[in-house]
């Protein structure tokens, strides 16, 4: 089994969350009950520019959907993937080509080959983690529903 | 690394008992967790309100479902148990019934230890009848009995880390393996051990339930309970349509698919707590947080006092047996060494070498031990189960739970151990007919 820990490093996760502005979500569904839609909705609510990448959708969450990453006419910081693992190497190659800074693979999207391509292209990689949960853990409000954030701090945060 | 980032550091148990779930309150800087004594919360705007109710955003709506003080307790408990989250309830039994209600449907079957707290035995039987669920009790000490009781309809195994009042120590790893072979979760009531002495999830338990009324609080001021989830169980394995399939009680949301490992806890809160309503009050959550801060310190004292008293009792001629799993001659000694290396808890029974009358005389003789139906207080407690907590049970069930007519249950507090021994001597004197 792949050792996932290098791709679940809290420091990398927090850097990606803080640095990204434009997030392309590959496999974003317009079905409001799908996990990808929850993540896209949440990201948009928290100030990220969300760009859907899904050839089967015209528009998701009020944004035009593109068939592939290469079709997006503007720079992308983060590529978040809701696709089967075998689609990841191709997506990773495109992510490198469009100049993204990070590749994020959601729960269960495990692709050692995709990771290798993205890492070689200089991207930060997060794997088998949920963008929404990690944002809610470090920046958002996951704790209001009794989930463990693992955050221990006696510092007063700006509010 | 940016100065704002949470560093990748593993904090110890004592640190987490004081800090987990309790960052300074950002608006006022309050260092203590405030008591958010409010029923409801003002929404920023209609979009936010909709997002909270749709579970698209983490936010407060109504204190039957969530409350910031209660959430701080939930996060701390989850953190100490090694779970991904927790939901608190108005009592330990409300936590248990809600945990079960969330995953069972009519026609299912559950397997439970026969050596459970009497109130739990009664609850499981009653709940099974009302939900049309089958229930089999097994000898918790024999893994083969657990395996034999499992059938196609079985949906969960339920046991206590340390049985009440028999002191049975569960072979968590063995019973978890049996549950996982059957693709069902193992639920463990960890009330007697607390996460300081044992963390059942580290041995394969999927869900841990607590009566936080007991050692977690330690002060005996409040009733409360909690369900902690490891997040490891696969609810989409085909056996739990009730958790995995689109829910008619939540506009078609498929909790496990949408929230992944958080799905069960989301459903437990957003449906079961919402619908059954056994919420913990913010004031009680605050009191339990105060208790949790000193849990490790208290537990060290509880277990050392309990060992001292158990050893003293075991040397007496008028005691037929002491059922403390930490004694070297306990049948549970190997399991205690494996699962409870810091100590085998502070609740145990001993048997007087005579009958029911003697048990009641003994209780009349003590003055420092409080005669009441609770355990896990900082004060030492005493009770005669056959005439109190277990009187609803028939003779066979009583024997199965390991209780005789002369059985006395002690919950050892954090007083000076020599005072506890002095007090128990008064009980023996009274029993022998020369007490005051
Ligand atoms: C082991 C155990 N589990 C559960 C409970 C039930 O908890 P509560 O009284 O908080 O409902 C108790 C209470 O005595 C208990 O001892």
XYZ file of C-alpha atoms and ligand atoms in Angstrom:
611
model
C 0.000 0.000 0.000
C 1.079 3.543 -0.747
C 2.291 5.536 2.245
C -0.206 8.400 2.229
C 1.327 10.413 5.063
C 3.559 12.635 2.865
C 0.378 13.728 1.088
C -1.549 14.401 4.293
C 1.015 16.703 5.890
C -0.789 19.384 7.937
C 1.688 22.014 6.861
C 1.188 21.326 3.149
C -2.582 21.161 3.619
C -2.660 24.525 5.376
C -0.349 26.102 2.775
C -2.599 24.892 -0.045
C -5.751 26.112 1.723
C -4.251 29.539 2.359
C -2.564 30.080 -1.028
C -5.275 28.905 -3.394
C -7.719 31.441 -4.821
C -9.041 29.704 -7.931
C -10.050 26.065 -7.510
C -10.920 23.848 -10.487
C -13.090 20.954 -9.307
C -12.815 17.996 -11.661
C -15.967 15.878 -11.548
C -18.102 18.587 -9.912
C -21.749 17.503 -10.116
C -24.813 19.733 -10.311
C -26.690 17.240 -8.094
C -26.940 19.089 -4.777
C -26.819 15.807 -2.842
C -23.404 14.743 -4.200
C -20.251 15.203 -2.131
C -18.598 17.197 -4.953
C -21.460 19.679 -4.897
C -21.142 20.066 -1.101
C -17.440 20.799 -1.505
C -17.940 23.221 -4.416
C -20.725 25.076 -2.622
C -18.635 25.307 0.539
C -15.503 26.507 -1.278
C -17.450 29.226 -3.085
C -19.021 30.317 0.217
C -15.558 30.667 1.689
C -14.295 32.988 -1.017
C -12.624 30.634 -3.471
C -13.361 31.076 -7.162
C -14.747 27.669 -8.145
C -14.477 26.460 -11.754
C -16.359 23.255 -12.623
C -14.589 20.743 -14.858
C -17.085 18.186 -16.100
C -17.924 17.408 -19.751
C -21.405 16.244 -18.697
C -22.399 19.575 -17.156
C -23.120 22.968 -18.751
C -23.129 24.976 -15.555
C -22.677 24.090 -11.892
C -23.182 26.414 -8.895
C -23.738 29.279 -11.324
C -20.379 28.777 -13.048
C -19.756 27.579 -16.592
C -18.425 24.021 -16.659
C -15.433 23.139 -18.868
C -14.845 19.708 -20.434
C -11.216 19.631 -19.302
C -8.641 21.633 -17.348
C -6.952 22.767 -20.567
C -10.173 24.438 -21.690
C -10.224 26.868 -18.762
C -9.373 30.360 -20.089
C -7.847 31.655 -16.816
C -5.125 30.628 -14.367
C -5.952 27.873 -11.849
C -4.222 27.574 -8.444
C -5.626 24.282 -7.202
C -7.056 21.238 -8.966
C -9.445 19.241 -6.728
C -10.353 15.796 -8.062
C -13.586 13.801 -7.672
C -12.832 11.111 -10.247
C -11.889 7.427 -10.306
C -8.161 6.896 -9.620
C -7.418 5.772 -13.204
C -8.362 9.247 -14.487
C -5.793 10.919 -12.219
C -2.566 10.587 -14.279
C -4.172 12.434 -17.203
C -5.578 15.110 -14.893
C -2.181 15.491 -13.200
C -0.481 16.031 -16.587
C -3.018 18.731 -17.442
C -2.666 20.323 -14.001
C 1.087 20.637 -14.601
C 0.474 22.003 -18.108
C -1.960 24.723 -16.973
C 0.475 25.832 -14.251
C -1.571 24.860 -11.187
C 0.303 25.021 -7.869
C -1.394 22.107 -6.164
C -3.267 18.870 -6.833
C -5.823 17.697 -4.289
C -7.247 14.155 -4.489
C -10.455 13.597 -2.507
C -11.290 10.583 -0.279
C -10.544 7.315 -2.039
C -8.881 8.960 -5.048
C -5.503 7.259 -4.627
C -3.088 7.346 -7.553
C 0.664 6.892 -7.011
C 1.230 7.567 -10.709
C -0.746 10.810 -10.627
C 1.176 11.901 -7.536
C 4.488 11.236 -9.285
C 3.504 13.319 -12.300
C 2.259 16.223 -10.184
C 5.246 16.155 -7.823
C 7.701 16.067 -10.726
C 5.865 19.106 -12.118
C 6.499 20.987 -8.870
C 2.949 20.841 -7.467
C 2.000 20.350 -3.821
C -0.062 17.156 -3.518
C -2.765 16.248 -0.989
C -4.312 12.771 -1.263
C -7.233 10.887 0.329
C -8.376 13.994 2.166
C -11.467 16.198 1.742
C -10.925 19.849 0.859
C -14.040 20.905 2.757
C -13.151 18.991 5.917
C -9.558 20.243 5.971
C -10.717 23.820 5.428
C -13.302 23.397 8.177
C -10.641 21.902 10.470
C -8.048 24.692 10.182
C -9.995 27.744 9.039
C -13.723 26.990 9.222
C -16.061 25.729 11.892
C -16.092 21.966 11.897
C -15.885 22.027 15.699
C -19.412 23.428 16.023
C -20.717 19.958 15.137
C -18.513 18.177 17.677
C -15.899 16.914 15.209
C -12.330 16.689 16.395
C -10.172 19.224 14.593
C -7.032 18.121 16.417
C -6.259 21.817 16.782
C -4.705 22.672 20.158
C -3.946 26.342 20.694
C -4.151 28.929 23.464
C -3.824 31.810 21.004
C -6.698 34.177 20.435
C -7.677 34.149 16.788
C -8.740 37.200 14.887
C -12.444 37.018 14.256
C 6.086 27.465 8.033
C 3.635 30.278 8.510
C 3.228 31.368 12.117
C -0.539 30.995 11.792
C -0.399 27.324 10.925
C -1.269 24.601 13.382
C 2.029 22.721 13.813
C 2.282 18.994 13.277
C 2.905 18.073 16.912
C 1.444 15.145 18.853
C 0.187 16.522 22.153
C 0.018 14.205 25.181
C -3.117 13.020 26.941
C -2.855 15.402 29.925
C -2.420 18.385 27.594
C -5.359 17.350 25.444
C -7.563 16.746 28.499
C -7.099 20.431 29.339
C -7.000 21.984 25.848
C -8.795 19.905 23.214
C -11.966 21.551 21.955
C -11.346 24.727 23.952
C -9.560 27.441 21.996
C -9.964 30.962 23.435
C -13.284 32.453 22.454
C -12.405 34.879 19.595
C -14.991 37.612 20.297
C -14.152 38.282 23.956
C -10.938 36.368 24.516
C -12.609 34.374 27.309
C -10.182 31.630 28.304
C -12.781 29.351 29.914
C -15.305 27.784 27.555
C -18.336 30.079 27.851
C -21.718 28.614 28.788
C -23.736 29.432 25.679
C -27.066 29.402 27.461
C -29.189 29.967 24.373
C -31.871 27.940 22.653
C -31.215 29.347 19.193
C -28.874 31.352 16.968
C -29.388 34.360 14.687
C -28.548 33.645 11.046
C -26.318 36.037 9.100
C -28.648 35.974 6.082
C -31.160 33.641 4.397
C -28.403 31.947 2.335
C -26.458 31.032 5.467
C -29.590 29.746 7.177
C -30.331 27.524 4.180
C -26.730 26.259 4.073
C -26.854 25.274 7.769
C -30.128 23.401 7.429
C -28.865 21.668 4.259
C -25.692 20.655 6.163
C -23.659 22.392 3.447
C -22.020 24.599 6.057
C -21.051 24.007 9.703
C -23.199 26.333 11.733
C -25.510 26.635 14.700
C -29.263 26.504 14.269
C -30.970 25.289 17.442
C -29.597 23.903 20.715
C -31.509 20.623 20.504
C -29.142 19.773 17.640
C -25.919 21.622 18.518
C -24.553 24.142 21.002
C -21.040 25.626 21.218
C -20.452 24.616 24.858
C -21.686 21.099 24.172
C -19.545 21.008 20.991
C -16.416 21.846 22.996
C -17.100 18.842 25.241
C -17.813 16.663 22.197
C -14.561 17.621 20.524
C -12.550 17.007 23.697
C -14.120 13.586 24.261
C -13.580 12.590 20.622
C -9.990 13.755 20.803
C -9.252 11.819 24.012
C -10.865 8.616 22.693
C -9.088 8.922 19.339
C -12.360 9.281 17.422
C -13.192 11.685 14.600
C -16.083 13.294 16.433
C -18.750 12.862 19.079
C -22.370 13.688 19.799
C -23.354 14.394 23.401
C -26.701 13.429 24.897
C -28.761 14.132 28.003
C -27.678 10.837 29.591
C -25.591 7.755 28.953
C -28.717 5.788 28.147
C -29.911 8.472 25.703
C -26.522 8.185 23.972
C -26.840 4.407 23.716
C -30.433 4.353 22.491
C -29.637 7.038 19.899
C -26.515 5.216 18.684
C -28.597 2.058 18.162
C -31.657 3.806 16.727
C -29.460 5.369 14.020
C -28.277 2.018 12.643
C -31.098 -0.480 13.286
C -34.289 -1.326 11.408
C -37.006 -3.898 12.221
C -35.810 -7.431 11.536
C -32.214 -6.728 12.546
C -30.438 -8.612 15.321
C -27.916 -7.503 17.930
C -25.548 -9.428 20.160
C -24.732 -8.035 23.590
C -22.665 -9.034 26.592
C -24.754 -10.566 29.384
C -22.607 -8.763 31.981
C -23.711 -5.201 31.260
C -24.900 -2.469 33.592
C -28.430 -3.498 34.637
C -29.975 -0.359 33.154
C -28.429 -1.183 29.802
C -29.750 -4.758 29.879
C -33.228 -3.410 30.542
C -32.835 -0.755 27.833
C -31.656 -3.229 25.186
C -34.523 -5.617 25.898
C -37.093 -2.841 25.824
C -35.640 -1.212 22.714
C -35.423 -4.557 20.897
C -39.092 -5.214 21.557
C -40.164 -1.725 20.443
C -38.001 -1.761 17.288
C -38.804 -5.393 16.427
C -35.114 -6.219 16.637
C -33.812 -9.562 17.932
C -31.385 -9.619 20.815
C -28.987 -12.322 22.021
C -26.987 -12.033 25.240
C -23.685 -13.893 25.393
C -20.997 -14.611 27.974
C -18.601 -11.751 27.164
C -15.580 -13.783 28.287
C -15.899 -16.403 25.561
C -15.128 -15.078 22.057
C -16.511 -18.275 20.517
C -19.900 -17.475 22.084
C -19.925 -14.099 20.356
C -19.066 -15.748 17.036
C -21.754 -18.411 17.486
C -24.441 -15.792 18.202
C -23.783 -13.863 14.982
C -26.205 -14.516 12.121
C -27.118 -12.918 8.774
C -29.395 -10.308 10.339
C -26.852 -9.303 13.011
C -26.027 -5.605 12.776
C -23.926 -4.883 15.862
C -22.055 -6.274 18.863
C -22.289 -4.416 22.188
C -20.113 -4.769 25.300
C -18.461 -2.847 28.123
C -14.694 -2.434 28.504
C -15.079 -3.410 32.157
C -18.372 -5.134 32.955
C -20.613 -3.882 35.713
C -20.610 -5.267 38.332
C -18.721 -8.474 37.490
C -15.496 -6.743 36.505
C -15.284 -8.706 33.235
C -12.547 -7.244 31.046
C -13.483 -7.447 27.378
C -11.060 -9.001 24.900
C -11.713 -6.053 22.615
C -9.414 -7.154 19.820
C -10.957 -10.639 19.610
C -14.561 -9.419 19.723
C -13.832 -6.616 17.219
C -12.407 -9.221 14.828
C -15.619 -11.255 15.130
C -17.701 -8.127 14.436
C -15.599 -7.217 11.403
C -15.732 -10.771 10.031
C -19.504 -10.288 10.052
C -19.147 -6.771 8.546
C -20.843 -5.147 11.552
C -19.569 -2.604 14.078
C -18.474 -3.274 17.657
C -19.927 -0.752 20.123
C -18.146 -0.474 23.459
C -19.372 1.305 26.580
C -16.117 2.742 27.952
C -17.678 4.436 30.981
C -15.765 2.416 33.591
C -12.330 2.659 31.980
C -12.494 6.205 30.560
C -10.137 7.042 27.686
C -7.355 7.539 30.213
C -7.219 3.830 31.097
C -8.284 2.330 27.760
C -9.138 3.554 24.265
C -11.208 0.752 22.719
C -10.879 2.172 19.195
C -7.143 1.470 19.307
C -8.120 -2.206 19.595
C -10.733 -2.217 16.840
C -13.942 -0.921 18.433
C -15.902 1.191 15.945
C -18.091 3.230 18.267
C -17.561 4.112 21.927
C -20.408 5.211 24.169
C -20.124 6.885 27.538
C -22.147 7.757 30.522
C -20.230 10.986 31.177
C -22.247 11.158 34.404
C -19.493 8.997 35.904
C -15.684 9.467 35.887
C -15.664 11.941 32.977
C -17.522 14.433 35.168
C -16.279 13.045 38.460
C -18.310 15.500 40.505
C -21.639 13.703 40.510
C -23.504 16.912 39.681
C -24.917 16.137 36.236
C -26.282 13.410 33.992
C -24.900 13.104 30.485
C -23.745 10.762 27.745
C -21.859 10.690 24.469
C -21.312 8.646 21.323
C -17.819 8.750 19.796
C -17.164 7.372 16.288
C -13.831 6.070 15.001
C -14.892 6.871 11.431
C -13.434 3.518 10.365
C -16.574 1.476 9.798
C -17.777 1.039 6.189
C -21.496 1.789 6.337
C -21.734 1.245 2.566
C -20.875 -2.474 2.837
C -24.429 -3.464 1.881
C -25.719 -4.185 5.394
C -26.653 -0.669 6.457
C -29.042 0.769 3.906
C -30.447 2.846 6.775
C -27.147 4.765 6.996
C -25.965 4.499 3.375
C -29.101 4.986 1.275
C -30.762 8.346 0.518
C -32.674 9.321 3.649
C -36.353 10.253 3.390
C -35.939 11.985 6.772
C -33.351 14.346 5.242
C -34.612 15.219 1.743
C -32.845 12.279 0.111
C -29.378 12.870 1.533
C -27.154 9.752 1.480
C -25.200 10.410 4.673
C -22.354 7.954 4.179
C -21.757 8.792 0.530
C -21.874 12.544 1.041
C -19.981 12.852 4.319
C -17.759 9.789 4.048
C -16.353 8.734 7.410
C -18.359 11.537 9.089
C -21.657 10.213 7.733
C -22.766 8.196 10.747
C -22.155 11.077 13.174
C -23.918 13.514 10.838
C -26.950 11.246 10.730
C -26.815 10.682 14.498
C -26.948 14.436 15.044
C -29.006 15.778 12.146
C -31.663 13.050 12.299
C -31.620 11.071 15.532
C -30.805 13.876 17.951
C -33.108 16.193 16.015
C -35.982 13.684 16.129
C -35.570 11.977 19.519
C -34.356 15.168 21.155
C -32.244 13.929 24.079
C -29.854 16.893 23.983
C -27.319 17.767 26.681
C -27.727 21.185 28.296
C -24.919 23.767 27.912
C -24.521 24.090 31.682
C -24.036 20.361 32.069
C -21.531 20.364 29.209
C -19.600 23.096 31.010
C -19.540 21.058 34.218
C -18.337 17.968 32.330
C -15.533 20.037 30.738
C -14.364 21.019 34.218
C -14.313 17.341 35.107
C -12.399 16.289 31.992
C -9.579 18.699 32.792
C -8.588 16.622 35.811
C -9.573 13.201 34.456
C -6.004 11.824 34.223
C -5.116 13.049 37.719
C -8.277 11.688 39.266
C -8.060 8.354 37.479
C -4.542 7.761 38.786
C -5.801 8.290 42.326
C -9.023 6.282 41.749
C -7.139 3.231 40.495
C -4.449 3.276 43.168
C -7.024 3.685 45.972
C -9.131 0.904 44.469
C -6.160 -1.486 44.350
C -5.312 -0.723 47.990
C -8.869 -1.401 49.128
C -9.244 -4.502 46.947
C -6.036 -5.995 48.319
C -7.079 -5.285 51.881
C -10.475 -6.902 51.317
C -8.951 -9.944 49.642
C -6.948 -10.717 52.804
C -10.046 -10.913 55.030
C -11.586 -14.212 56.165
C -15.149 -12.870 56.114
C -14.871 -11.980 52.406
C -15.628 -14.863 50.043
C -14.164 -13.143 46.996
C -13.020 -9.813 45.547
C -13.751 -9.298 41.865
C -11.259 -6.589 40.994
C -9.678 -7.318 37.602
C -6.384 -5.788 38.761
C -5.741 -8.404 41.493
C -3.024 -10.871 40.492
C -5.310 -13.871 40.960
C -8.140 -12.369 38.880
C -9.148 -14.516 35.913
C -8.926 -11.277 33.939
C -5.281 -10.562 34.871
C -3.914 -11.228 31.345
C -6.611 -9.067 29.708
C -6.050 -6.357 32.323
C -2.321 -6.353 31.544
C -3.095 -5.960 27.844
C -5.968 -3.479 27.821
C -5.715 -1.675 31.173
C -2.018 -1.317 31.995
C -2.586 1.929 33.918
C -5.173 0.316 36.199
C -8.372 -1.674 36.055
C -10.764 1.061 37.073
C -12.214 1.859 40.472
C -15.553 0.045 40.497
C -15.581 -3.519 41.749
C -17.585 -5.982 43.761
C -16.769 -8.204 46.672
C -18.806 -11.007 48.166
C -19.504 -11.262 51.849
C -19.338 -14.829 53.116
C -23.028 -14.639 54.017
C -26.425 -13.568 52.647
C -28.724 -10.661 51.855
C -29.203 -9.561 55.499
C -25.464 -9.308 56.022
C -25.125 -7.157 52.930
C -27.688 -4.705 54.236
C -26.066 -4.657 57.710
C -22.727 -3.912 56.132
C -24.198 -0.893 54.372
C -25.795 0.318 57.615
C -22.346 0.262 59.240
C -20.431 2.616 56.921
C -20.482 6.415 57.197
C -17.927 7.735 54.694
C -19.030 5.634 51.720
C -22.241 7.110 50.303
C -25.052 4.596 49.883
C -26.409 5.439 46.435
C -26.931 4.178 42.901
C -24.081 5.713 40.974
C -20.420 5.119 40.240
C -17.462 7.229 39.258
C -17.848 10.067 41.751
C -14.785 11.621 43.435
C -16.488 10.404 46.638
C -16.520 6.711 47.488
C -19.850 4.989 46.892
C -21.384 1.722 48.028
C -24.413 -0.314 47.032
C -25.951 -3.757 47.452
C -26.960 -4.611 43.852
C -29.348 -7.494 44.603
C -31.706 -5.137 46.434
C -31.218 -2.012 44.266
C -29.725 -1.597 40.752
C -30.310 -5.181 39.681
C -33.585 -5.928 41.409
C -35.480 -5.843 38.087
C -33.510 -8.832 36.860
C -34.642 -12.427 37.358
C -32.486 -14.914 39.301
C -30.889 -16.394 36.178
C -30.067 -12.964 34.777
C -28.663 -11.973 38.173
C -26.388 -15.008 38.167
C -25.423 -14.335 34.540
C -24.448 -10.822 35.569
C -22.340 -12.305 38.375
C -24.279 -11.038 41.363
C -24.942 -12.972 44.573
C -27.101 -12.101 47.592
C -24.061 -10.935 49.582
C -22.405 -8.987 46.777
C -21.390 -5.411 47.608
C -20.347 -2.974 44.888
C -17.855 -0.231 45.648
C -16.918 2.781 43.569
C -13.686 3.972 45.097
C -13.171 7.726 45.272
C -10.124 9.900 45.657
C -10.150 10.208 49.471
C -7.272 9.016 51.685
C -7.186 5.236 51.321
C -6.679 4.627 55.055
C -9.983 6.430 55.734
C -11.770 4.180 53.260
C -10.374 1.081 54.939
C -11.311 2.487 58.358
C -14.869 3.007 57.131
C -15.196 -0.470 55.641
C -14.079 -1.869 59.005
C -17.210 -0.260 60.494
C -19.265 -2.163 57.949
C -17.684 -5.470 58.877
C -18.156 -4.717 62.593
C -21.851 -3.996 62.025
C -22.222 -7.177 60.023
C -20.686 -9.169 62.851
C -23.170 -7.621 65.248
C -20.866 -5.304 67.194
C -21.127 -2.102 65.181
C -22.576 1.222 66.253
C -21.566 1.335 32.581
C -22.721 2.261 32.472
N -23.227 2.543 31.256
C -24.276 3.372 31.117
C -24.892 3.949 32.200
C -26.067 4.856 31.967
O -25.695 6.181 32.088
P -26.692 7.350 32.543
O -27.087 7.077 33.943
O -25.843 8.569 32.367
O -27.857 7.309 31.616
C -24.396 3.695 33.478
C -25.061 4.328 34.648
O -25.081 3.856 35.722
C -23.291 2.819 33.621
O -22.794 2.542 34.837
